[in-house]
PDB file of C-alpha atoms in Angstrom:
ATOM      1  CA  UNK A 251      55.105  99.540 154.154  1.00  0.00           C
ATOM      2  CA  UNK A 252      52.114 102.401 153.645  1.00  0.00           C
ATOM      3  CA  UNK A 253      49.636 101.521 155.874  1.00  0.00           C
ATOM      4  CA  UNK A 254      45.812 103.165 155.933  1.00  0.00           C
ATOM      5  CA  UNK A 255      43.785 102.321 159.458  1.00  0.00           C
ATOM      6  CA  UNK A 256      45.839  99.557 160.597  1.00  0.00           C
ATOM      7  CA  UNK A 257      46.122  97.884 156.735  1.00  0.00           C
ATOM      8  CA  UNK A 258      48.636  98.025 154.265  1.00  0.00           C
ATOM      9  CA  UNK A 259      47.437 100.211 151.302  1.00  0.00           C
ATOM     10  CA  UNK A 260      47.610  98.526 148.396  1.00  0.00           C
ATOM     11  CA  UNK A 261      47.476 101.248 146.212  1.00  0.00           C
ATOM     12  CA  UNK A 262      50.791 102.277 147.501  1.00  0.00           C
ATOM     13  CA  UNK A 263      52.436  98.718 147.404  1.00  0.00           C
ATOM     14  CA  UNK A 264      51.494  99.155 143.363  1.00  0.00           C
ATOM     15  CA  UNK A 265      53.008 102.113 143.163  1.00  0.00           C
ATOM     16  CA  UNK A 266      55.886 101.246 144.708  1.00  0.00           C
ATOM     17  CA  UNK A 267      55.927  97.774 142.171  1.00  0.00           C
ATOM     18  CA  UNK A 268      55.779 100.554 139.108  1.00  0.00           C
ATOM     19  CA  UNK A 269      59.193 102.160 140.469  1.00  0.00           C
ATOM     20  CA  UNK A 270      61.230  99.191 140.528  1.00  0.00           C
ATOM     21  CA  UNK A 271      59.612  97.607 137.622  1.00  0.00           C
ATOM     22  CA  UNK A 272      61.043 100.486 135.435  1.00  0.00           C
ATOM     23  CA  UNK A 273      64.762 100.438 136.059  1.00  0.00           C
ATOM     24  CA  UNK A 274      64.458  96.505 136.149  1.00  0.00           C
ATOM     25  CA  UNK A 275      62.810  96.368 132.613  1.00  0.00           C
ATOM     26  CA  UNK A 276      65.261  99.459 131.452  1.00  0.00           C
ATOM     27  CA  UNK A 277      68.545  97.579 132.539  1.00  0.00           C
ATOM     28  CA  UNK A 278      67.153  94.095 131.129  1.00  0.00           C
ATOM     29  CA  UNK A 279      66.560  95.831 127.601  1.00  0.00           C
ATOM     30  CA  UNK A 280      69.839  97.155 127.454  1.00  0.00           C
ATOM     31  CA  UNK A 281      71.478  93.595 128.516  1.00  0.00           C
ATOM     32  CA  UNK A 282      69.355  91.659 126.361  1.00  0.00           C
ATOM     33  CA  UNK A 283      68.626  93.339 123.196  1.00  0.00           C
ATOM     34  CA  UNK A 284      71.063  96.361 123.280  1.00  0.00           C
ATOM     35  CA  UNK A 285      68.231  98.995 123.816  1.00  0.00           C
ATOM     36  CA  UNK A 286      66.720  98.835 120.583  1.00  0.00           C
ATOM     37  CA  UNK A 287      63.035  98.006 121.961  1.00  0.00           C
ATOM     38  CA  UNK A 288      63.286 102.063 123.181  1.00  0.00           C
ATOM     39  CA  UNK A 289      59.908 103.289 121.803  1.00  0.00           C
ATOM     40  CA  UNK A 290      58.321  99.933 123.575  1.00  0.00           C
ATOM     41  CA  UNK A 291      60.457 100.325 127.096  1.00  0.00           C
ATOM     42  CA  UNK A 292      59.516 104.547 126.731  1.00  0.00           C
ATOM     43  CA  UNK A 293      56.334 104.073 126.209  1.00  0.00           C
ATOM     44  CA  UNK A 294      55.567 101.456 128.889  1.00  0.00           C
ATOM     45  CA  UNK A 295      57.509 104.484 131.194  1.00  0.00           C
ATOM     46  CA  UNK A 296      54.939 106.703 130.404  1.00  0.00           C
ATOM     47  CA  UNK A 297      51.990 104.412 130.430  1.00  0.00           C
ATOM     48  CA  UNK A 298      53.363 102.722 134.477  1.00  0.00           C
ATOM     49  CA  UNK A 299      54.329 106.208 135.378  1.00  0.00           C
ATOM     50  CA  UNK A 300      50.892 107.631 134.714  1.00  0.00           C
ATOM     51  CA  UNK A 301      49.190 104.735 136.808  1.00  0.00           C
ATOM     52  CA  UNK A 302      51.076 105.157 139.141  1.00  0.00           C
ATOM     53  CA  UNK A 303      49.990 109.479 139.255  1.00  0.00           C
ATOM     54  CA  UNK A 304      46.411 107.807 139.026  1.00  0.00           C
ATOM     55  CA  UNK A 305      47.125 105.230 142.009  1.00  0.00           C
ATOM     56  CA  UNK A 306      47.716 108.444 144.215  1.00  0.00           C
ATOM     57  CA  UNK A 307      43.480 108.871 144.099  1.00  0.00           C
ATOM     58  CA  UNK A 308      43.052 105.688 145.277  1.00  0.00           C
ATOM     59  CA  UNK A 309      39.271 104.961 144.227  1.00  0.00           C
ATOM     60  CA  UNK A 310      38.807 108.453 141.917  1.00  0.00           C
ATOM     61  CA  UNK A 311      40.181 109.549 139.231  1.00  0.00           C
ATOM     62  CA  UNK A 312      42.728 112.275 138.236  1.00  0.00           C
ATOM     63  CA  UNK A 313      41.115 115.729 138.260  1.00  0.00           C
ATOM     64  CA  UNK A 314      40.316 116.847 134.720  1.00  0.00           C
ATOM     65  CA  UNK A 315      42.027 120.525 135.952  1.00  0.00           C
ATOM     66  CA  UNK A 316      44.891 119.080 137.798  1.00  0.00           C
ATOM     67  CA  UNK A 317      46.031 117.191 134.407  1.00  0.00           C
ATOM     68  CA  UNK A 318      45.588 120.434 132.465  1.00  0.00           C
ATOM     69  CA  UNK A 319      48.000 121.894 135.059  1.00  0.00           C
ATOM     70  CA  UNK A 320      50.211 118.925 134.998  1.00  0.00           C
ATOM     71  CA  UNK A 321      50.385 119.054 130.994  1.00  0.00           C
ATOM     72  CA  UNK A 322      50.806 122.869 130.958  1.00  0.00           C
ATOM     73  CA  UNK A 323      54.119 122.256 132.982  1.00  0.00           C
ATOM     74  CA  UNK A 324      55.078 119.571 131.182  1.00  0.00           C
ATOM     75  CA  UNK A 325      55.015 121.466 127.842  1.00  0.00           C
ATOM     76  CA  UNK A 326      57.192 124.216 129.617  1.00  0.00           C
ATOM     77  CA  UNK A 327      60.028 121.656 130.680  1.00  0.00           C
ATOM     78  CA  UNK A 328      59.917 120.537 126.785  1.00  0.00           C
ATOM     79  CA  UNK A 329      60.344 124.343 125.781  1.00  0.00           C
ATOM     80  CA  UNK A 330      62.897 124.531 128.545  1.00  0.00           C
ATOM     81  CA  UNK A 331      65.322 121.572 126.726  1.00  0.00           C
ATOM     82  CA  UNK A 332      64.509 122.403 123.410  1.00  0.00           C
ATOM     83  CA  UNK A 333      64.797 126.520 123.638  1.00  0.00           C
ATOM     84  CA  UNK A 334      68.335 125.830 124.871  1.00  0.00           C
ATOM     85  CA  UNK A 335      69.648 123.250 122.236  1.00  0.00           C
ATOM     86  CA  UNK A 336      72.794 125.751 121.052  1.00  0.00           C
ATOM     87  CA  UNK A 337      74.137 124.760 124.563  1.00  0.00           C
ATOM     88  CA  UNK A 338      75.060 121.935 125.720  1.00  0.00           C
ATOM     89  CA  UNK A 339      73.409 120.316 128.862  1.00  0.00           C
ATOM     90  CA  UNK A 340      72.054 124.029 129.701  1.00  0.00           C
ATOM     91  CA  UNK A 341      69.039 122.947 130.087  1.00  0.00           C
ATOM     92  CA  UNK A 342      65.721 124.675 131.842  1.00  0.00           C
ATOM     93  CA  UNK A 343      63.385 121.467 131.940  1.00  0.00           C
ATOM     94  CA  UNK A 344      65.076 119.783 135.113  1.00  0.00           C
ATOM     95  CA  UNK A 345      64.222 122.768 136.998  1.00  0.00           C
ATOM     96  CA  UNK A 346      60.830 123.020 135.885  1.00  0.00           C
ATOM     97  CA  UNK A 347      60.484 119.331 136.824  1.00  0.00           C
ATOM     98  CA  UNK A 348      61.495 120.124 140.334  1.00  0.00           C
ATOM     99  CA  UNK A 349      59.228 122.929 140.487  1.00  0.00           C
ATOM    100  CA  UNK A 350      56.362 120.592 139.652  1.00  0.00           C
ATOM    101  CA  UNK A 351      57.039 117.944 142.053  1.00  0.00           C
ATOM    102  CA  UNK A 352      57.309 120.535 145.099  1.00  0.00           C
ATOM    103  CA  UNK A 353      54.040 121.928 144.227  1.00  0.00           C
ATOM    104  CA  UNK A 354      52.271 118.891 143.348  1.00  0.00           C
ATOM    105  CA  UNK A 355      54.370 116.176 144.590  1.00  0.00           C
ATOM    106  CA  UNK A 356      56.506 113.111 144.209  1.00  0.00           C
ATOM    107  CA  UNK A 357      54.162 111.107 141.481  1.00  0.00           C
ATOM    108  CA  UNK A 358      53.610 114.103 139.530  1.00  0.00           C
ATOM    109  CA  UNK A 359      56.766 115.030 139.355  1.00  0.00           C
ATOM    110  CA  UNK A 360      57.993 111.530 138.234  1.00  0.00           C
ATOM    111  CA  UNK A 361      55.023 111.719 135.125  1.00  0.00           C
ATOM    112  CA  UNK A 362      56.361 114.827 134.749  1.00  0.00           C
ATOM    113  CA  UNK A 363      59.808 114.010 134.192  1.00  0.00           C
ATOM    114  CA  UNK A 364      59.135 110.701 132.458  1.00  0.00           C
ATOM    115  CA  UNK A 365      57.147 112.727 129.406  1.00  0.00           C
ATOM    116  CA  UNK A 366      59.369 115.863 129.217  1.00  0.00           C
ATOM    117  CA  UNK A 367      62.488 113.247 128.340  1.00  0.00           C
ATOM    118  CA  UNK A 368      60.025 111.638 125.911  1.00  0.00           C
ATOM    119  CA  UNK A 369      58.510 114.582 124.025  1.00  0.00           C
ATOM    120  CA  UNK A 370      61.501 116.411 123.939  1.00  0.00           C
ATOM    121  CA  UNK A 371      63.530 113.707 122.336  1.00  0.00           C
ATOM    122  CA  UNK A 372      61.430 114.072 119.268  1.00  0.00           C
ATOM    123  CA  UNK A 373      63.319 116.741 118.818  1.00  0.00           C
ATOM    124  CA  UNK A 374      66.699 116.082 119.917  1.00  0.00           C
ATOM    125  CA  UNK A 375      66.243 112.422 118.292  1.00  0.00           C
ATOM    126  CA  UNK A 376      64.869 109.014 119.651  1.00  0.00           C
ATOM    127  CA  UNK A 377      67.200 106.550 120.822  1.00  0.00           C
ATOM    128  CA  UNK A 378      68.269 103.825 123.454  1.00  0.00           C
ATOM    129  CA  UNK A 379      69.080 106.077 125.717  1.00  0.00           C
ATOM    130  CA  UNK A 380      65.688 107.558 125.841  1.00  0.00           C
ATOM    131  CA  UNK A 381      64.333 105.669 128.508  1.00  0.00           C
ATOM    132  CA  UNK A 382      67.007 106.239 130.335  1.00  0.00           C
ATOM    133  CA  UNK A 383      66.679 109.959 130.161  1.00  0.00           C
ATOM    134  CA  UNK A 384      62.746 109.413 130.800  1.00  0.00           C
ATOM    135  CA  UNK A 385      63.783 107.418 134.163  1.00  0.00           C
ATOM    136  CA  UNK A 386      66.277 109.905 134.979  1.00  0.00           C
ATOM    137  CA  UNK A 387      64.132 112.852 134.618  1.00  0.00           C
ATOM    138  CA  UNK A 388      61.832 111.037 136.095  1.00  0.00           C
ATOM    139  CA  UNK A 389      63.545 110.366 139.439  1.00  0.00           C
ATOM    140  CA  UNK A 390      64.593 113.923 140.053  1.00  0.00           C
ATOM    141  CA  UNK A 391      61.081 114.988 139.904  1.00  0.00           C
ATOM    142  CA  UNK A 392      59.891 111.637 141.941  1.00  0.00           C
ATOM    143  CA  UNK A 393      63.055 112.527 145.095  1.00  0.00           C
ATOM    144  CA  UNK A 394      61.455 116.265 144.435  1.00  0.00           C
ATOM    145  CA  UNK A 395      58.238 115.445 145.430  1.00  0.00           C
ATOM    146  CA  UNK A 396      59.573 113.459 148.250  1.00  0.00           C
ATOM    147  CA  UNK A 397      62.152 115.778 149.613  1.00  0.00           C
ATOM    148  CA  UNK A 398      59.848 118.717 149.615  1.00  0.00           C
ATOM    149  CA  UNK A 399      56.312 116.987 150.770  1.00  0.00           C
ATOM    150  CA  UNK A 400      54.015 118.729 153.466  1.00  0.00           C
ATOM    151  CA  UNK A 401      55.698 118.399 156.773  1.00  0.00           C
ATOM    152  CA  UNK A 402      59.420 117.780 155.734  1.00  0.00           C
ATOM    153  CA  UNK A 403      61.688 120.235 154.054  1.00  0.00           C
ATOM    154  CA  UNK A 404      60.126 123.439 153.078  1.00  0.00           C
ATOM    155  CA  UNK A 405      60.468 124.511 149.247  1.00  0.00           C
ATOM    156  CA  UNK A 406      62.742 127.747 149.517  1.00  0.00           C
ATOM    157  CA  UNK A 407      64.767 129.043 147.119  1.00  0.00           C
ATOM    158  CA  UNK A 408      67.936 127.991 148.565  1.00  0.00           C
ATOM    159  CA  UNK A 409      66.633 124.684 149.417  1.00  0.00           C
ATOM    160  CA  UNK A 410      65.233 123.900 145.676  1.00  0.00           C
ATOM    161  CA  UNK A 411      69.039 125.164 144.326  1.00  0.00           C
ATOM    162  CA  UNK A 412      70.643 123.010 146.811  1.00  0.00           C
ATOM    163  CA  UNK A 413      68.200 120.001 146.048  1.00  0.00           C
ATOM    164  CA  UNK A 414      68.592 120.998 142.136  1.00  0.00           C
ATOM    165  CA  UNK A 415      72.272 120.798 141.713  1.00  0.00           C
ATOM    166  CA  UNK A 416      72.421 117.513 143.885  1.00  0.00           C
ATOM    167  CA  UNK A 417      69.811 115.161 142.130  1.00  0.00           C
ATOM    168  CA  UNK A 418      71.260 116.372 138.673  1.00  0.00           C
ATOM    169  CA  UNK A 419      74.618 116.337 139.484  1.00  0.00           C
ATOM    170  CA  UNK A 420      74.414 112.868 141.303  1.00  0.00           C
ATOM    171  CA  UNK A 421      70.696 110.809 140.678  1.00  0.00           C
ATOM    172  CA  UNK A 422      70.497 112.492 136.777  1.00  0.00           C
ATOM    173  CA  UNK A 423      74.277 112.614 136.043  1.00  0.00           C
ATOM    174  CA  UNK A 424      74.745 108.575 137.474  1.00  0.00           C
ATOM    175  CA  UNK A 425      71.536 106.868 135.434  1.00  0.00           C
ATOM    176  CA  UNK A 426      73.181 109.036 132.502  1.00  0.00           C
ATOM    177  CA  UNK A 427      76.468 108.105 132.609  1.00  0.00           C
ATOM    178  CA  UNK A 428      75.456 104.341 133.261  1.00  0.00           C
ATOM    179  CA  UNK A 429      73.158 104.391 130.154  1.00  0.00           C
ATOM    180  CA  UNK A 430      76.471 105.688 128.514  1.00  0.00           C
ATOM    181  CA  UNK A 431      78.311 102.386 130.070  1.00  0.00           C
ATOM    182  CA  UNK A 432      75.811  99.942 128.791  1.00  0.00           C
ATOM    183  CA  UNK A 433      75.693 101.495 125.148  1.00  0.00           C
ATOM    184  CA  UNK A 434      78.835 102.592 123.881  1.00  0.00           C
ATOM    185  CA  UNK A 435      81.516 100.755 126.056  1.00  0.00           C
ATOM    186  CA  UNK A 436      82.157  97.504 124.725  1.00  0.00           C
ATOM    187  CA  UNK A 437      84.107  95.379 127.305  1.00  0.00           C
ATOM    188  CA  UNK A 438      82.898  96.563 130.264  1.00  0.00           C
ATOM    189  CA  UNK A 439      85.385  97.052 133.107  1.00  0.00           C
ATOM    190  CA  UNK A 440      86.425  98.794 135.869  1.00  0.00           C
ATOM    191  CA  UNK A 441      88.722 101.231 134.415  1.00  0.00           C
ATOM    192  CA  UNK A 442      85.711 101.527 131.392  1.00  0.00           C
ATOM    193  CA  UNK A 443      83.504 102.244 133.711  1.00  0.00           C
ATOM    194  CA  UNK A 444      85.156 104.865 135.538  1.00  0.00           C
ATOM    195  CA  UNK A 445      86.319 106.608 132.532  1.00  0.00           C
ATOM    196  CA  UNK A 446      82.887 106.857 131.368  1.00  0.00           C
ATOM    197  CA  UNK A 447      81.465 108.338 134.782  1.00  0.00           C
ATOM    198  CA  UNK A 448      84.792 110.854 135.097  1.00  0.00           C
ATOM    199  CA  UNK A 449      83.856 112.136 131.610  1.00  0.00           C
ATOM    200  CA  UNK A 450      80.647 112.866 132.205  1.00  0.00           C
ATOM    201  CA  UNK A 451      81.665 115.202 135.251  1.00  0.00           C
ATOM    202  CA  UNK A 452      82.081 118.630 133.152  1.00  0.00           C
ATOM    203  CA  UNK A 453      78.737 117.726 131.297  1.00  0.00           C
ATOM    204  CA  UNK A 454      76.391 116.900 134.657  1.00  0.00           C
ATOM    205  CA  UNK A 455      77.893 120.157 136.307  1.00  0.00           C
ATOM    206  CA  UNK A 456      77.367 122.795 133.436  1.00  0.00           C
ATOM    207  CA  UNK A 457      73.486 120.510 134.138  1.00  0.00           C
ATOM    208  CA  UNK A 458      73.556 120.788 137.106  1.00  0.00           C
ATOM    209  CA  UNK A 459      74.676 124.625 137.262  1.00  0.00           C
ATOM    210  CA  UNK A 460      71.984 125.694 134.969  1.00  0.00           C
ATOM    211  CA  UNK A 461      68.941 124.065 137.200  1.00  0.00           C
ATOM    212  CA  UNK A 462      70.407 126.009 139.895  1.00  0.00           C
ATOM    213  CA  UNK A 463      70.435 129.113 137.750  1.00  0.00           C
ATOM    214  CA  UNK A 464      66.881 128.407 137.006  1.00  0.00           C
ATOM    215  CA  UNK A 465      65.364 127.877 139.996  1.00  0.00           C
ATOM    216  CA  UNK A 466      66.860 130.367 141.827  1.00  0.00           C
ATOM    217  CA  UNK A 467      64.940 132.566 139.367  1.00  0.00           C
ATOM    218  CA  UNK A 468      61.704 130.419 138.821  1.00  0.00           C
ATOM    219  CA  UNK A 469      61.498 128.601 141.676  1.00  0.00           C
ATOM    220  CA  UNK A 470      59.050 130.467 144.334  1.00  0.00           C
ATOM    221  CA  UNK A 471      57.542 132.584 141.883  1.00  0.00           C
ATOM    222  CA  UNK A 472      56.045 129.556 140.083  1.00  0.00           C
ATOM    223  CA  UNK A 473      55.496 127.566 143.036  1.00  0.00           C
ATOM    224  CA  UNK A 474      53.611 130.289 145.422  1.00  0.00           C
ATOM    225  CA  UNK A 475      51.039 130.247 141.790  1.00  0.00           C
ATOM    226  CA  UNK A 476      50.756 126.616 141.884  1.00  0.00           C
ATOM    227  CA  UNK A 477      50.053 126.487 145.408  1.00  0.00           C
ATOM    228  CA  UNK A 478      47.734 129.168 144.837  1.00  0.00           C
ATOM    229  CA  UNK A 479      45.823 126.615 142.226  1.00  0.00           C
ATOM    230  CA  UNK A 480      46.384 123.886 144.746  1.00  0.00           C
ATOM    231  CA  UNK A 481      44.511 125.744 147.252  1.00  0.00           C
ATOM    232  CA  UNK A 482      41.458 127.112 144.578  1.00  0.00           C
ATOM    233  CA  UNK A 483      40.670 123.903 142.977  1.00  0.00           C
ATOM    234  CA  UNK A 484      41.391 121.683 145.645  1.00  0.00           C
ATOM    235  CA  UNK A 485      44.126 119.691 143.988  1.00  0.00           C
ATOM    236  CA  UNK A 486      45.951 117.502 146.885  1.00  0.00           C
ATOM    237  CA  UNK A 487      50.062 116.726 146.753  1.00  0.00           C
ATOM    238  CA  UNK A 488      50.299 113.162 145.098  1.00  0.00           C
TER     239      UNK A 488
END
């Protein structure tokens, strides 16, 4: 449990709250009412994932210039899905999600995440398995921000492509493929089940290929600029 001088930090016990409360109220809608509450459940992402970015100040509030940043990137990894829509799963926006979690860290990659998977899907179309795609999204940049914090693993290229094709080919590709389970398989079995996760293999690697592909030519160059802003306006890892 976070502690700060000797007590637990309560800002971080929230935050940690917001994590499981999204997954838990994402699985219930899909049991209960088939997913079609998904603008309420997406929306309530965005709105938990954003206090959670906001917990990270503790008693101040988010940096007017760190939010520009944060919404500057976020319109890139919307550009980066939507620019590539001829092509299935060859997408850029997973990488750019990464990207923003190593330089900024593990909430702002999850609000990151969460609203690309949102915004985009006003153009790829709205559905039950939006929040799913929100959470997802949201997770890689949230294990991002972890993986690569100050004082753990340091954000090279071959470590982001390493990092990249593992959370989408196993944390993105798995809350995918179980959304897939929960809406379009009727009696759910074993056999079901693993039939839907072995056909999803060929989609979450031509995914997972292209974040590689991406980051290995993104990657540093973006995040040496961000740290750059980091370090000039004073913006701290949350």
């Amino acid at each position: 449990m976070p502690r700060a001088n000797g007590k637990i930090n309560i800002y971080s016990v929230l935050s940690i709250l917001s994590y499981i409360l999204i997954p838990s109220a994402i699985v219930v809608s899909a049991i209960v009412n088939e997913g079609r509450r998904y603008y309420i459940i997406s929306m309530g992402i965005i709105i938990l994932s954003f206090v959670t970015f906001a917990l990270g100040f503790e008693k101040k509030r988010p940096q007017a210039k760190e939010l520009t940043v944060l919404a500057v990137l976020t319109a890139l990894g919307v550009a980066g899905r939507v620019a590539f829509y001829m092509i299935p799963q060859f997408k850029a926006s997973a990488a750019v999600i990464i990207i923003t979690a190593a330089a900024f860290g593990s909430r702002s990659g999850f609000l990151c995440g969460a609203t690309v998977g949102f915004i985009s899907n006003f153009f790829f179309g709205q559905g039950p398995w939006t929040p799913w795609q929100m959470f997802a999204f949201g997770a890689v940049g949230f294990l991002a921000g972890v993986v690569f914090a100050p004082g753990r693993v340091k954000a090279t290229r071959i470590g982001l492509c390493i990092y990249g094709f593992l959370s989408v080919f196993i944390v993105y590709g798995f809350i995918a493929d179980t959304s897939s389970v929960f809406m379009f398989t009727q009696n759910i079995t074993v056999k079901t089940v693993l039939a839907t996760y072995a056909s999803g293999v060929v989609f979450n690697l031509i995914h997972a290929g292209a974040t590689v592909i991406f980051l290995a030519v993104l990657g540093m160059p973006l995040i040496k600029k961000l740290d750059r802003v980091c370090i000039k306006y004073g913006i701290d890892k949350q």
